[in-house]
Amino acid sequence: TNAEVLRSHHIRRPMSVVPLPVHSSIQAPKEKPGFQDGVTRLLFIGRFTRSKGVHELLDALLQLAESGAPAGALQIDLVGNLQFSDAELVDQVRAQCEMLNAIKSVSATLHGNVAEAGKLELLNRADVFVLPTYHEGFCVPILEALAAGCRIVAYDNSNVREICGGLGRLVPTGDVQELALSIAGEISHVRDDAWIAGDPHGGYADHVQRSRRHVAGFAPERVASKFLQTFDAAVI
């Protein structure tokens, strides 16, 4: 994506694309808690700013909850650094969470800042990671969510498509109605017996294996090797 931006500005110098290294030891659990307790868990990780779309995520969930679909227990956890967030938007998010918590079978929690261990626990428990962001230069949280075995719903802009590697459900940016439908689709997907039972063609175990292969491409040792190869070729 960054290379395309440079070329769009008529920069024609030779260039190579090397991904950023992601230092993470996240391993997807054998199964998600929802497989046993029937609670579908959604997760958002990002600053609470309008460019991250957290308010649109909550609007989408309110649309779903008010329509009665999908049925069943639903939990949304929101994680983000409050120090670098929009205070006015944080107040709006709190109000939206209160509205969701007033709906039967729905639970919304604004965690704000959490320690690394707490974030990893939420990732391992989550079924679907939702990030309706308006722009991303890279987006480590999506890779972390994939490593934890989460399904992905995100807006289709900037580097999001590349970082998802074909493993996410992408929504036209800013289309809250389509965001709601996509979230509903993913909730139904992770509640399906084939997903839970580990269908070899589209079950949870298959998703974990495909996600693991994609995330491995960002391992520090692989990125270092690719960088050195690129540098050597440039010097030659």
Short mmCIF file of C-alpha atoms in Angstrom, two decimals:
data_model
loop_
_atom_site.label_atom_id
_atom_site.label_comp_id
_atom_site.label_asym_id
_atom_site.label_seq_id
_atom_site.Cartn_x
_atom_site.Cartn_y
_atom_site.Cartn_z
CA THR A 1 0.00 0.00 0.00
CA ASN A 2 2.79 2.43 0.88
CA ALA A 3 4.55 1.61 -2.40
CA GLU A 4 1.34 2.34 -4.32
CA VAL A 5 1.05 5.71 -2.56
CA LEU A 6 4.60 6.61 -3.58
CA ARG A 7 3.95 5.60 -7.18
CA SER A 8 0.72 7.61 -7.22
CA HIS A 9 2.88 10.63 -6.47
CA HIS A 10 5.04 9.83 -9.51
CA ILE A 11 7.99 8.47 -7.53
CA ARG A 12 9.48 5.92 -9.90
CA ARG A 13 12.70 5.01 -8.13
CA PRO A 14 13.30 1.27 -7.58
CA MET A 15 11.69 0.12 -4.34
CA SER A 16 11.28 -3.04 -2.33
CA VAL A 17 8.57 -3.89 0.18
CA VAL A 18 9.63 -5.48 3.45
CA PRO A 19 6.99 -5.92 6.20
CA LEU A 20 7.51 -4.71 9.74
CA PRO A 21 8.54 -7.39 12.23
CA VAL A 22 5.89 -8.29 14.79
CA HIS A 23 7.26 -9.44 18.14
CA SER A 24 4.51 -11.63 19.53
CA SER A 25 4.20 -15.05 21.13
CA ILE A 26 0.41 -15.24 20.77
CA GLN A 27 -0.87 -18.76 20.16
CA ALA A 28 -4.52 -19.47 19.42
CA PRO A 29 -6.27 -21.57 22.09
CA LYS A 30 -7.47 -25.04 21.21
CA GLU A 31 -11.00 -23.75 21.45
CA LYS A 32 -12.76 -20.51 22.34
CA PRO A 33 -14.82 -20.16 25.56
CA GLY A 34 -17.89 -19.49 23.46
CA PHE A 35 -17.79 -23.07 22.19
CA GLN A 36 -18.87 -24.15 25.67
CA ASP A 37 -20.81 -21.26 27.23
CA GLY A 38 -22.60 -20.00 24.10
CA VAL A 39 -21.43 -16.39 24.53
CA THR A 40 -20.09 -14.82 21.34
CA ARG A 41 -17.29 -12.39 22.19
CA LEU A 42 -16.34 -9.42 20.03
CA LEU A 43 -13.19 -7.37 20.58
CA PHE A 44 -11.97 -3.92 19.54
CA ILE A 45 -8.38 -2.77 20.16
CA GLY A 46 -7.35 0.74 19.19
CA ARG A 47 -7.34 4.36 20.26
CA PHE A 48 -10.76 5.84 20.92
CA THR A 49 -10.72 8.30 18.04
CA ARG A 50 -13.17 8.75 15.19
CA SER A 51 -10.60 7.53 12.68
CA LYS A 52 -10.67 4.11 14.39
CA GLY A 53 -14.45 3.88 13.98
CA VAL A 54 -15.23 2.56 17.45
CA HIS A 55 -18.44 4.65 17.62
CA GLU A 56 -19.55 3.15 14.30
CA LEU A 57 -18.89 -0.35 15.64
CA LEU A 58 -21.16 0.37 18.61
CA ASP A 59 -23.79 1.94 16.35
CA ALA A 60 -23.73 -1.27 14.27
CA LEU A 61 -24.17 -3.40 17.39
CA LEU A 62 -27.06 -1.24 18.55
CA GLN A 63 -28.72 -1.75 15.16
CA LEU A 64 -28.32 -5.51 15.50
CA ALA A 65 -29.50 -5.64 19.09
CA GLU A 66 -32.56 -3.51 18.40
CA SER A 67 -33.48 -5.69 15.41
CA GLY A 68 -33.20 -8.82 17.53
CA ALA A 69 -30.62 -10.42 15.23
CA PRO A 70 -28.56 -12.33 15.81
CA ALA A 71 -30.12 -13.95 18.85
CA GLY A 72 -28.04 -15.30 21.72
CA ALA A 73 -25.62 -13.88 24.27
CA LEU A 74 -23.20 -11.28 22.94
CA GLN A 75 -20.24 -9.59 24.62
CA ILE A 76 -18.13 -6.70 23.27
CA ASP A 77 -14.86 -5.66 24.91
CA LEU A 78 -13.20 -2.35 24.01
CA VAL A 79 -9.49 -1.86 24.66
CA GLY A 80 -7.49 1.30 23.97
CA ASN A 81 -5.04 3.79 25.39
CA LEU A 82 -7.18 6.50 26.97
CA GLN A 83 -4.23 8.88 27.21
CA PHE A 84 -4.09 9.16 23.41
CA SER A 85 -7.84 9.10 22.86
CA ASP A 86 -10.49 11.73 22.19
CA ALA A 87 -12.07 12.52 25.58
CA GLU A 88 -15.36 13.60 24.00
CA LEU A 89 -15.55 10.38 22.01
CA VAL A 90 -14.75 8.31 25.10
CA ASP A 91 -17.81 9.84 26.77
CA GLN A 92 -19.88 8.93 23.71
CA VAL A 93 -18.54 5.35 23.79
CA ARG A 94 -19.44 5.04 27.46
CA ALA A 95 -22.98 6.19 26.69
CA GLN A 96 -23.25 3.70 23.81
CA CYS A 97 -22.03 0.92 26.10
CA GLU A 98 -24.73 1.82 28.62
CA MET A 99 -27.35 1.56 25.89
CA LEU A 100 -26.06 -1.87 24.86
CA ASN A 101 -25.95 -3.08 28.47
CA ALA A 102 -29.61 -2.15 28.82
CA ILE A 103 -30.45 -4.74 26.14
CA LYS A 104 -31.04 -8.30 27.28
CA SER A 105 -28.25 -10.79 26.53
CA VAL A 106 -25.78 -8.03 25.51
CA SER A 107 -22.73 -6.98 27.53
CA ALA A 108 -20.42 -4.09 26.59
CA THR A 109 -17.27 -3.24 28.56
CA LEU A 110 -14.96 -0.26 28.05
CA HIS A 111 -11.65 -1.47 29.47
CA GLY A 112 -9.47 1.43 28.38
CA ASN A 113 -5.82 0.74 29.12
CA VAL A 114 -4.98 -2.88 29.94
CA ALA A 115 -1.72 -4.65 30.69
CA GLU A 116 -0.27 -6.95 28.02
CA ALA A 117 -1.43 -10.05 29.87
CA GLY A 118 -4.98 -8.71 30.02
CA LYS A 119 -4.96 -7.91 26.31
CA LEU A 120 -3.74 -11.41 25.46
CA GLU A 121 -6.49 -12.96 27.59
CA LEU A 122 -9.15 -10.92 25.78
CA LEU A 123 -7.69 -11.90 22.40
CA ASN A 124 -7.70 -15.57 23.32
CA ARG A 125 -11.30 -15.38 24.49
CA ALA A 126 -12.60 -13.34 21.53
CA ASP A 127 -14.37 -14.96 18.58
CA VAL A 128 -14.51 -11.92 16.29
CA PHE A 129 -12.17 -8.93 16.13
CA VAL A 130 -13.79 -5.79 14.69
CA LEU A 131 -11.82 -2.73 13.58
CA PRO A 132 -13.76 -0.25 11.42
CA THR A 133 -10.69 1.96 11.00
CA TYR A 134 -10.48 4.66 8.34
CA HIS A 135 -6.75 4.34 7.68
CA GLU A 136 -3.86 2.11 8.72
CA GLY A 137 -0.19 2.24 7.82
CA PHE A 138 0.32 -1.31 9.10
CA CYS A 139 -2.08 -2.48 11.88
CA VAL A 140 -0.49 -4.87 14.36
CA PRO A 141 -3.81 -5.55 16.23
CA ILE A 142 -5.25 -7.38 13.22
CA LEU A 143 -2.21 -9.67 13.11
CA GLU A 144 -2.48 -10.29 16.85
CA ALA A 145 -6.17 -11.12 16.48
CA LEU A 146 -5.44 -13.56 13.65
CA ALA A 147 -2.71 -15.18 15.74
CA ALA A 148 -5.29 -15.65 18.51
CA GLY A 149 -7.69 -17.42 16.16
CA CYS A 150 -10.21 -14.57 15.78
CA ARG A 151 -12.37 -13.91 12.76
CA ILE A 152 -11.84 -10.38 11.39
CA VAL A 153 -14.27 -7.65 10.32
CA ALA A 154 -12.74 -4.36 9.13
CA TYR A 155 -13.17 -1.50 6.71
CA ASP A 156 -11.57 -1.99 3.29
CA ASN A 157 -9.02 0.82 3.09
CA SER A 158 -5.28 1.58 3.26
CA ASN A 159 -3.21 -1.40 4.47
CA VAL A 160 -6.11 -3.36 5.95
CA ARG A 161 -6.57 -5.65 2.96
CA GLU A 162 -2.87 -6.54 2.87
CA ILE A 163 -2.56 -7.16 6.59
CA CYS A 164 -5.64 -9.42 6.57
CA GLY A 165 -4.13 -11.60 3.85
CA GLY A 166 -7.52 -12.80 2.62
CA LEU A 167 -8.56 -13.88 6.12
CA GLY A 168 -10.91 -11.02 6.97
CA ARG A 169 -14.37 -9.85 6.00
CA LEU A 170 -13.91 -6.35 4.55
CA VAL A 171 -16.67 -3.74 4.55
CA PRO A 172 -16.96 -0.56 2.45
CA THR A 173 -15.46 2.18 4.60
CA GLY A 174 -18.07 4.15 6.53
CA ASP A 175 -21.00 1.87 5.67
CA VAL A 176 -22.38 1.20 9.14
CA GLN A 177 -25.34 -0.81 7.86
CA GLU A 178 -23.02 -3.16 5.96
CA LEU A 179 -20.76 -3.30 9.02
CA ALA A 180 -23.73 -4.48 11.09
CA LEU A 181 -24.61 -7.14 8.50
CA SER A 182 -21.01 -8.35 8.33
CA ILE A 183 -20.75 -8.59 12.12
CA ALA A 184 -24.01 -10.54 12.17
CA GLY A 185 -22.62 -12.86 9.49
CA GLU A 186 -19.48 -13.53 11.50
CA ILE A 187 -21.46 -14.12 14.68
CA SER A 188 -23.52 -16.74 12.85
CA HIS A 189 -20.32 -18.23 11.43
CA VAL A 190 -18.62 -18.76 14.79
CA ARG A 191 -21.81 -20.24 16.23
CA ASP A 192 -22.11 -22.80 13.44
CA ASP A 193 -21.50 -26.42 14.39
CA ALA A 194 -19.04 -26.86 11.51
CA TRP A 195 -16.87 -24.02 12.87
CA ILE A 196 -16.90 -25.32 16.42
CA ALA A 197 -16.38 -28.96 15.44
CA GLY A 198 -13.31 -28.03 13.37
CA ASP A 199 -14.50 -28.71 9.83
CA PRO A 200 -11.28 -29.22 7.79
CA HIS A 201 -12.58 -26.79 5.17
CA GLY A 202 -13.54 -23.67 7.05
CA GLY A 203 -13.71 -24.73 10.70
CA TYR A 204 -11.94 -23.07 13.60
CA ALA A 205 -8.89 -25.35 13.45
CA ASP A 206 -8.49 -24.68 9.72
CA HIS A 207 -8.74 -20.91 10.31
CA VAL A 208 -6.08 -21.13 13.01
CA GLN A 209 -3.70 -22.98 10.68
CA ARG A 210 -4.17 -20.53 7.81
CA SER A 211 -3.82 -17.55 10.14
CA ARG A 212 -0.66 -19.02 11.66
CA ARG A 213 0.94 -19.32 8.23
CA HIS A 214 0.04 -15.72 7.38
CA VAL A 215 1.27 -14.27 10.68
CA ALA A 216 4.52 -16.25 10.43
CA GLY A 217 5.47 -14.04 7.49
CA PHE A 218 5.93 -11.17 9.95
CA ALA A 219 8.19 -13.06 12.37
CA PRO A 220 11.30 -10.96 13.18
CA GLU A 221 13.74 -13.59 11.87
CA ARG A 222 11.91 -13.83 8.52
CA VAL A 223 11.67 -10.07 8.15
CA ALA A 224 15.36 -9.67 9.01
CA SER A 225 16.33 -12.23 6.40
CA LYS A 226 14.18 -10.57 3.74
CA PHE A 227 15.57 -7.15 4.61
CA LEU A 228 19.17 -8.36 4.31
CA GLN A 229 18.42 -10.05 0.99
CA THR A 230 16.84 -6.85 -0.29
CA PHE A 231 19.76 -4.76 0.93
CA ASP A 232 22.32 -7.11 -0.61
CA ALA A 233 20.51 -7.03 -3.95
CA ALA A 234 20.41 -3.23 -3.87
CA VAL A 235 24.14 -2.99 -3.11
CA ILE A 236 25.02 -5.37 -5.90
#
